[in-house]
mmCIF file with all atom_site columns, C-alpha atoms in Angstrom:
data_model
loop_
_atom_site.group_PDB
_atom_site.id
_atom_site.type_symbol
_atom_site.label_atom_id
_atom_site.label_alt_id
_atom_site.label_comp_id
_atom_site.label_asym_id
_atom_site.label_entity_id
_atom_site.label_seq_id
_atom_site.pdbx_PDB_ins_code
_atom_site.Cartn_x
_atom_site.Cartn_y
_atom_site.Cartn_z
_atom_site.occupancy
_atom_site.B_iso_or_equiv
_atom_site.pdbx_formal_charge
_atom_site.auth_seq_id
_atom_site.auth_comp_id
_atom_site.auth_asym_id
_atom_site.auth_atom_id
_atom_site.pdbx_PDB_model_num
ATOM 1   C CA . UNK A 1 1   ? 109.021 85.431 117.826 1.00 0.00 ? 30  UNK A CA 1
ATOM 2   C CA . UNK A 1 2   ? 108.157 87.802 114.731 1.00 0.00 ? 31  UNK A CA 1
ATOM 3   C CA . UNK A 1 3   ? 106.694 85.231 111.930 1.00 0.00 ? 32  UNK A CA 1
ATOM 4   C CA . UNK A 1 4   ? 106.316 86.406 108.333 1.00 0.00 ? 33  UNK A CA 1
ATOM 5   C CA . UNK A 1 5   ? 103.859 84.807 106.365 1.00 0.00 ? 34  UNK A CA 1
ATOM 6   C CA . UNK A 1 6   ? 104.798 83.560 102.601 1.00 0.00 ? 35  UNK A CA 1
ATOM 7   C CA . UNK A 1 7   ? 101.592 84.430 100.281 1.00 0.00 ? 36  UNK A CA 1
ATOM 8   C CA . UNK A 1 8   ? 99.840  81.718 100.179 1.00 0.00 ? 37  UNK A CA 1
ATOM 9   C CA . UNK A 1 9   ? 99.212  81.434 103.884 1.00 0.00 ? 38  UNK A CA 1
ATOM 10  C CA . UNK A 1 10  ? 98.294  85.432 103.523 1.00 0.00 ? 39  UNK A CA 1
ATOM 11  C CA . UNK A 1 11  ? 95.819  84.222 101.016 1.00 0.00 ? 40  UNK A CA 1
ATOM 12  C CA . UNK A 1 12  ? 94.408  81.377 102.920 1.00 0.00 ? 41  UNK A CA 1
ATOM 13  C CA . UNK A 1 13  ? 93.792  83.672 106.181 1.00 0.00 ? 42  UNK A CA 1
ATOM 14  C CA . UNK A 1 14  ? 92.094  85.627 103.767 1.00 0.00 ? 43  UNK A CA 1
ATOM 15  C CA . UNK A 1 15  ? 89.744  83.105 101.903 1.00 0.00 ? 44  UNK A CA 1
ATOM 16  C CA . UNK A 1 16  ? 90.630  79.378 103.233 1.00 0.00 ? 45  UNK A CA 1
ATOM 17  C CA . UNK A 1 17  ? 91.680  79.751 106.729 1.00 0.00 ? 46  UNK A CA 1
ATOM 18  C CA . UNK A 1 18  ? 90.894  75.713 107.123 1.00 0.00 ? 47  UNK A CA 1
ATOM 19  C CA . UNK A 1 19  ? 94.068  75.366 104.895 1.00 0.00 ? 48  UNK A CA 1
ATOM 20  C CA . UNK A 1 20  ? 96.432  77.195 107.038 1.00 0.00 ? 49  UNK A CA 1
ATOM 21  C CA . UNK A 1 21  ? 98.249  74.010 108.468 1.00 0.00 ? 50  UNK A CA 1
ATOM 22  C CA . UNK A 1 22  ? 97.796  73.140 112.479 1.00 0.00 ? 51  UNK A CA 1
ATOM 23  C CA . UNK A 1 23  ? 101.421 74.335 113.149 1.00 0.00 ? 52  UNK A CA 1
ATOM 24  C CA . UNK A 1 24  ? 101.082 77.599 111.394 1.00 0.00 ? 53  UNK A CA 1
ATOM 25  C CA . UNK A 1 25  ? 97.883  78.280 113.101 1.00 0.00 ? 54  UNK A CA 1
ATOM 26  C CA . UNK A 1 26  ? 99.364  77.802 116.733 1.00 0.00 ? 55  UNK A CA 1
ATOM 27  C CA . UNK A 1 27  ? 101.876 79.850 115.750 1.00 0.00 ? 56  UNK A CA 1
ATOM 28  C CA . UNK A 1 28  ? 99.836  82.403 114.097 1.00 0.00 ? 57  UNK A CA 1
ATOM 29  C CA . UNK A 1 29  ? 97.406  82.982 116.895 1.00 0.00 ? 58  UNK A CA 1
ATOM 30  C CA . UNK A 1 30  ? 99.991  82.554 119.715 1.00 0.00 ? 59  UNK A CA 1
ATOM 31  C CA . UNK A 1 31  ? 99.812  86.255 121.265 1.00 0.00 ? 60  UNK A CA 1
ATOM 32  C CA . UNK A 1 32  ? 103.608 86.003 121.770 1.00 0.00 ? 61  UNK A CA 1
ATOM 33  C CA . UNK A 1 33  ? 104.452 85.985 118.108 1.00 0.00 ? 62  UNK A CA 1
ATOM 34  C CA . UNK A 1 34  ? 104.363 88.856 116.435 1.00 0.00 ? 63  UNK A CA 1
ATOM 35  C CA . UNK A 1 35  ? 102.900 88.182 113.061 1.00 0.00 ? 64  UNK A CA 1
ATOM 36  C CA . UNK A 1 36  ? 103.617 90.018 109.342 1.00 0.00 ? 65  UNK A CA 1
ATOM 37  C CA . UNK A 1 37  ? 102.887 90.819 105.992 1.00 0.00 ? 66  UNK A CA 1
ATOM 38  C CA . UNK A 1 38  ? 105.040 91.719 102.926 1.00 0.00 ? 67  UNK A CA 1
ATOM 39  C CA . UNK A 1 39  ? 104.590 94.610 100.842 1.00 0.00 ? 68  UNK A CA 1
ATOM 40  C CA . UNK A 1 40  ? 106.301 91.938 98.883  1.00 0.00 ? 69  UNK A CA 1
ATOM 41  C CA . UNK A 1 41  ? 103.109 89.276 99.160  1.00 0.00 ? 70  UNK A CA 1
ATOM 42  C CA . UNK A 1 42  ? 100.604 92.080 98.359  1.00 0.00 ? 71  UNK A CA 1
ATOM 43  C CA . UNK A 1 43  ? 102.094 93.103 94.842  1.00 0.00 ? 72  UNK A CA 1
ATOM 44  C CA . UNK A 1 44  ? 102.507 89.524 93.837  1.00 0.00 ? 73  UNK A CA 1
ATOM 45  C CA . UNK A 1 45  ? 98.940  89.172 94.454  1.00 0.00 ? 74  UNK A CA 1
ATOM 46  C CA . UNK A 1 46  ? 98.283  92.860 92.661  1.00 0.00 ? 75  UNK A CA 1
ATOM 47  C CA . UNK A 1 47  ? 99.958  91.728 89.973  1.00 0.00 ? 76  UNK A CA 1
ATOM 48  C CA . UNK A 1 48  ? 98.742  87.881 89.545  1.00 0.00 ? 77  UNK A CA 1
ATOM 49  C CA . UNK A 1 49  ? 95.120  89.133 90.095  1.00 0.00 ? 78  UNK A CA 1
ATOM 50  C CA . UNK A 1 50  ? 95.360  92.028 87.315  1.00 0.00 ? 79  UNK A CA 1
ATOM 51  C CA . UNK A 1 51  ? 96.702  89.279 84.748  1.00 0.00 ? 80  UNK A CA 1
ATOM 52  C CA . UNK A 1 52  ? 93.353  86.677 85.762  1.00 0.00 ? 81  UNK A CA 1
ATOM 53  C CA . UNK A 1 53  ? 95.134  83.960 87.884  1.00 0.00 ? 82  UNK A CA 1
ATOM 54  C CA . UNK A 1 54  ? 92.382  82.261 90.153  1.00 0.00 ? 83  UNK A CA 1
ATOM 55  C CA . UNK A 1 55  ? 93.891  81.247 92.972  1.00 0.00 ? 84  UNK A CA 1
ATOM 56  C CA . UNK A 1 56  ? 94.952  85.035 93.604  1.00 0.00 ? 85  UNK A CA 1
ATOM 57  C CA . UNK A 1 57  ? 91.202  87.172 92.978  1.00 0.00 ? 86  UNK A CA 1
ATOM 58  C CA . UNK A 1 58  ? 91.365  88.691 96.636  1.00 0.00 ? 87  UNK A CA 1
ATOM 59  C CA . UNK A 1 59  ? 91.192  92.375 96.593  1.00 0.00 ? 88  UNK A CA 1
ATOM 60  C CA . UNK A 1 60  ? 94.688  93.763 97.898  1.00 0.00 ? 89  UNK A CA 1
ATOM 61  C CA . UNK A 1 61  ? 93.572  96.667 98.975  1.00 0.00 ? 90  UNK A CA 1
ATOM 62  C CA . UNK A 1 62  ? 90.896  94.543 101.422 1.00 0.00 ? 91  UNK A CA 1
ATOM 63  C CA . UNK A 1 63  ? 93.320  91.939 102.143 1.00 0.00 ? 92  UNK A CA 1
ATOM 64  C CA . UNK A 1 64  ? 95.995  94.632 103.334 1.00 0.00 ? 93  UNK A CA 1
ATOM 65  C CA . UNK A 1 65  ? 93.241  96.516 106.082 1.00 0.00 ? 94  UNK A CA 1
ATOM 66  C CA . UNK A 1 66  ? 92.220  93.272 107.008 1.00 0.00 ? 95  UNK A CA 1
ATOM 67  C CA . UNK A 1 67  ? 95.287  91.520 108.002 1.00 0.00 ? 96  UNK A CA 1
ATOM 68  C CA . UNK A 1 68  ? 96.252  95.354 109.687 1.00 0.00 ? 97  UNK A CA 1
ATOM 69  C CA . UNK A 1 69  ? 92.770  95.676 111.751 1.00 0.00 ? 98  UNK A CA 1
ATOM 70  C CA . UNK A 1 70  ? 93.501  91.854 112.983 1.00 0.00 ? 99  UNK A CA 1
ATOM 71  C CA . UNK A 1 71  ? 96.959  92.913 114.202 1.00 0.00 ? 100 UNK A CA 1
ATOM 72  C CA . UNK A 1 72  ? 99.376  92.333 111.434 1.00 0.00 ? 101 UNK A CA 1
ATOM 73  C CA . UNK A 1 73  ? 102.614 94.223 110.810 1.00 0.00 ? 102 UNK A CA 1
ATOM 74  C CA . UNK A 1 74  ? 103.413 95.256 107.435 1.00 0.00 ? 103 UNK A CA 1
ATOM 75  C CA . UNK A 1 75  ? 107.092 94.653 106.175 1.00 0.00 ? 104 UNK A CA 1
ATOM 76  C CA . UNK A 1 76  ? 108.451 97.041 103.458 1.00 0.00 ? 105 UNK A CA 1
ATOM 77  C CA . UNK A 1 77  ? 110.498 96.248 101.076 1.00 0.00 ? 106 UNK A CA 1
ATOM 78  C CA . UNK A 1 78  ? 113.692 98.188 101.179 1.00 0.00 ? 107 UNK A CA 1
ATOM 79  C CA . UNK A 1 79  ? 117.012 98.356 99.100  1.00 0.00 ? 108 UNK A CA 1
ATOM 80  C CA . UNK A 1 80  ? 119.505 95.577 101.406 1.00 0.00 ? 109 UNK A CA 1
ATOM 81  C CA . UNK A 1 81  ? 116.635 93.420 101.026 1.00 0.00 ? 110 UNK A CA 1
ATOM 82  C CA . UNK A 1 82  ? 116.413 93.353 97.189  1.00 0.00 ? 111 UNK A CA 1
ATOM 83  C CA . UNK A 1 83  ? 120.759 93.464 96.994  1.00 0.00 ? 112 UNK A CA 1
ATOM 84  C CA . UNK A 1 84  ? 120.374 90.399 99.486  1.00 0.00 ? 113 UNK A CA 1
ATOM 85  C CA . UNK A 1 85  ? 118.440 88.898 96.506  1.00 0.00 ? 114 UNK A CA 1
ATOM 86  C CA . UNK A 1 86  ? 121.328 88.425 94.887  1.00 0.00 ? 115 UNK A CA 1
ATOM 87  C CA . UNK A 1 87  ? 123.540 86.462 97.366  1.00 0.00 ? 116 UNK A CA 1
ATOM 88  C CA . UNK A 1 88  ? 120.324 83.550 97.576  1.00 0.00 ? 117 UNK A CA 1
ATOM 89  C CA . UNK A 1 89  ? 120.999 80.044 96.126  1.00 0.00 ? 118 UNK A CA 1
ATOM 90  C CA . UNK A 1 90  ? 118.803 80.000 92.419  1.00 0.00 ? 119 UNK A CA 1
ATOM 91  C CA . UNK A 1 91  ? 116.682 77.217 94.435  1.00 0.00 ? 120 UNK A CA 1
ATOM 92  C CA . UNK A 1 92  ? 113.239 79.161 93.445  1.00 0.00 ? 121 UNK A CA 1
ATOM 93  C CA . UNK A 1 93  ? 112.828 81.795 90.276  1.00 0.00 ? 122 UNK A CA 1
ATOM 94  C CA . UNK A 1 94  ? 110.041 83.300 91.459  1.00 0.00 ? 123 UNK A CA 1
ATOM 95  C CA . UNK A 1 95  ? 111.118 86.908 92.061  1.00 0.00 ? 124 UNK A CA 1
ATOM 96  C CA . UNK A 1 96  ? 108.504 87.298 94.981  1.00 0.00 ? 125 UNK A CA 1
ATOM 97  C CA . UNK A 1 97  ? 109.328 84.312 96.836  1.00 0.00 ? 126 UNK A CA 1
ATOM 98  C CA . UNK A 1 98  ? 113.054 85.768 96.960  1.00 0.00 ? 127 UNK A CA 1
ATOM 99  C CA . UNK A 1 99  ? 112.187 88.496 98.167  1.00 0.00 ? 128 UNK A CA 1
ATOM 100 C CA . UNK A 1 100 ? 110.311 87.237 100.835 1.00 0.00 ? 129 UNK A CA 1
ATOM 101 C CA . UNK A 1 101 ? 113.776 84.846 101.869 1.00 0.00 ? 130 UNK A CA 1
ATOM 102 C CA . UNK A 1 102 ? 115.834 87.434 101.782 1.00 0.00 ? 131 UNK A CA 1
ATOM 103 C CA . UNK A 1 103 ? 113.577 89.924 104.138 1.00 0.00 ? 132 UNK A CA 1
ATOM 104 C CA . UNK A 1 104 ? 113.208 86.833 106.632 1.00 0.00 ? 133 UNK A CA 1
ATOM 105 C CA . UNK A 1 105 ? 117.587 86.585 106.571 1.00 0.00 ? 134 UNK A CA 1
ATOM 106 C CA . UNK A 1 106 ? 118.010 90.121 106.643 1.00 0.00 ? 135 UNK A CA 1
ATOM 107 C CA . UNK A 1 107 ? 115.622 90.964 109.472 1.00 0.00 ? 136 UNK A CA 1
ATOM 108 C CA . UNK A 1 108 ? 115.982 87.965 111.258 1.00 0.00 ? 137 UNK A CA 1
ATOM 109 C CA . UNK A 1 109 ? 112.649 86.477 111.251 1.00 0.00 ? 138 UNK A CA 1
ATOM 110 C CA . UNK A 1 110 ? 111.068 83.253 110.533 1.00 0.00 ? 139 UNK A CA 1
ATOM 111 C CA . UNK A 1 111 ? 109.646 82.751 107.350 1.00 0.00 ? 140 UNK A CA 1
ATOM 112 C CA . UNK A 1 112 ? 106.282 80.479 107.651 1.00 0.00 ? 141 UNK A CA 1
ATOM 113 C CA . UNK A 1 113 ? 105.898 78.833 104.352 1.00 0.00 ? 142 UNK A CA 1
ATOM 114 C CA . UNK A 1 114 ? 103.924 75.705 103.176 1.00 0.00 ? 143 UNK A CA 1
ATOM 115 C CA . UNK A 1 115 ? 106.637 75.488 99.960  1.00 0.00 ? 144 UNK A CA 1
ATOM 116 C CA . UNK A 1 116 ? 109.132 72.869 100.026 1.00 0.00 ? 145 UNK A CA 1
ATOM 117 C CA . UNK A 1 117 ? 111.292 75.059 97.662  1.00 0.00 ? 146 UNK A CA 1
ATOM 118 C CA . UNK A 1 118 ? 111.324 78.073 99.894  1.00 0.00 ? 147 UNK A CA 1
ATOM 119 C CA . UNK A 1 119 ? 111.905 75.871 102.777 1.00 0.00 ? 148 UNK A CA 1
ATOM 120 C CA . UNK A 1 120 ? 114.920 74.465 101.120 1.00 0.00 ? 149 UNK A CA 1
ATOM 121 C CA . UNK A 1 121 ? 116.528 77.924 101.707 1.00 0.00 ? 150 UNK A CA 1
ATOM 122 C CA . UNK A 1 122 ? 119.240 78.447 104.416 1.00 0.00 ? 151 UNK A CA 1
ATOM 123 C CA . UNK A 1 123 ? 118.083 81.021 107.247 1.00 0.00 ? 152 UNK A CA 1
ATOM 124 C CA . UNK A 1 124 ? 115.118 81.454 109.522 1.00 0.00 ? 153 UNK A CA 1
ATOM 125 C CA . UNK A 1 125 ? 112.735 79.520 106.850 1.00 0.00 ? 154 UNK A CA 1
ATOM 126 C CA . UNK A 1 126 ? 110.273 77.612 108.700 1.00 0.00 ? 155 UNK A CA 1
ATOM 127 C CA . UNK A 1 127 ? 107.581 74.674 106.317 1.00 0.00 ? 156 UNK A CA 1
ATOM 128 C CA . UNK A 1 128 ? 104.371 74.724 108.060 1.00 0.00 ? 157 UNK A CA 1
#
């Protein structure tokens, strides 16, 4: 199964991996599943980092080679997924979080999230 990771989880296999939830963890490290990234997930934390939020002061630049030397894919972001944008429910305003929902419908993979708003999306949207 491909998984793509919402953010947050990205962030706390980065810096917290004891908050990745049990279920996302089996699934994560289940050598069957092949696991991604967003280009999507890595500006959002470029651009909440730059601006002094917190919870997002991981280097994106390390993040990105570390989740790639441990075996992660990296998802770009390309033009049907930000016109699929459009079509989604206004359930969630946060533009990254959209994008992420409408990569996981368009490409047909399951969207690990721990957000009950993104999980309240139709499609391949999984709460962990």
């Amino acid at each position: 199964m491909k998984l793509l990771l919402d953010t947050h989880l990205l962030l706390w296999a980065a810096s917290a991996p004891n908050r990745i939830p049990k279920p996302a963890r089996i699934l994560i490290e289940d050598p069957e599943n092949e696991v991604l990234f967003s280009a999507a997930s890595l500006w959002e934390i470029t651009i909440k980092r730059s601006i002094g939020r917190k919870d997002f002061q991981v280097d994106p630049r390390v993040l990105r080679r570390a989740l790639l030397d441990n075996g992660y894919g990296e998802l770009p972001i390309i033009s049907e997924h930000v016109v699929h944008v459009g079509e989604l429910p206004l359930k969630h305003k946060d533009p990254f979080d959209r994008v992420l929902v409408a990569q996981a419908i368009v490409e047909g993979i399951t969207l690990l999230t721990n957000d009950q708003r993104l999980a309240g999306y139709p499609g391949p949207i999984r709460k962990v």
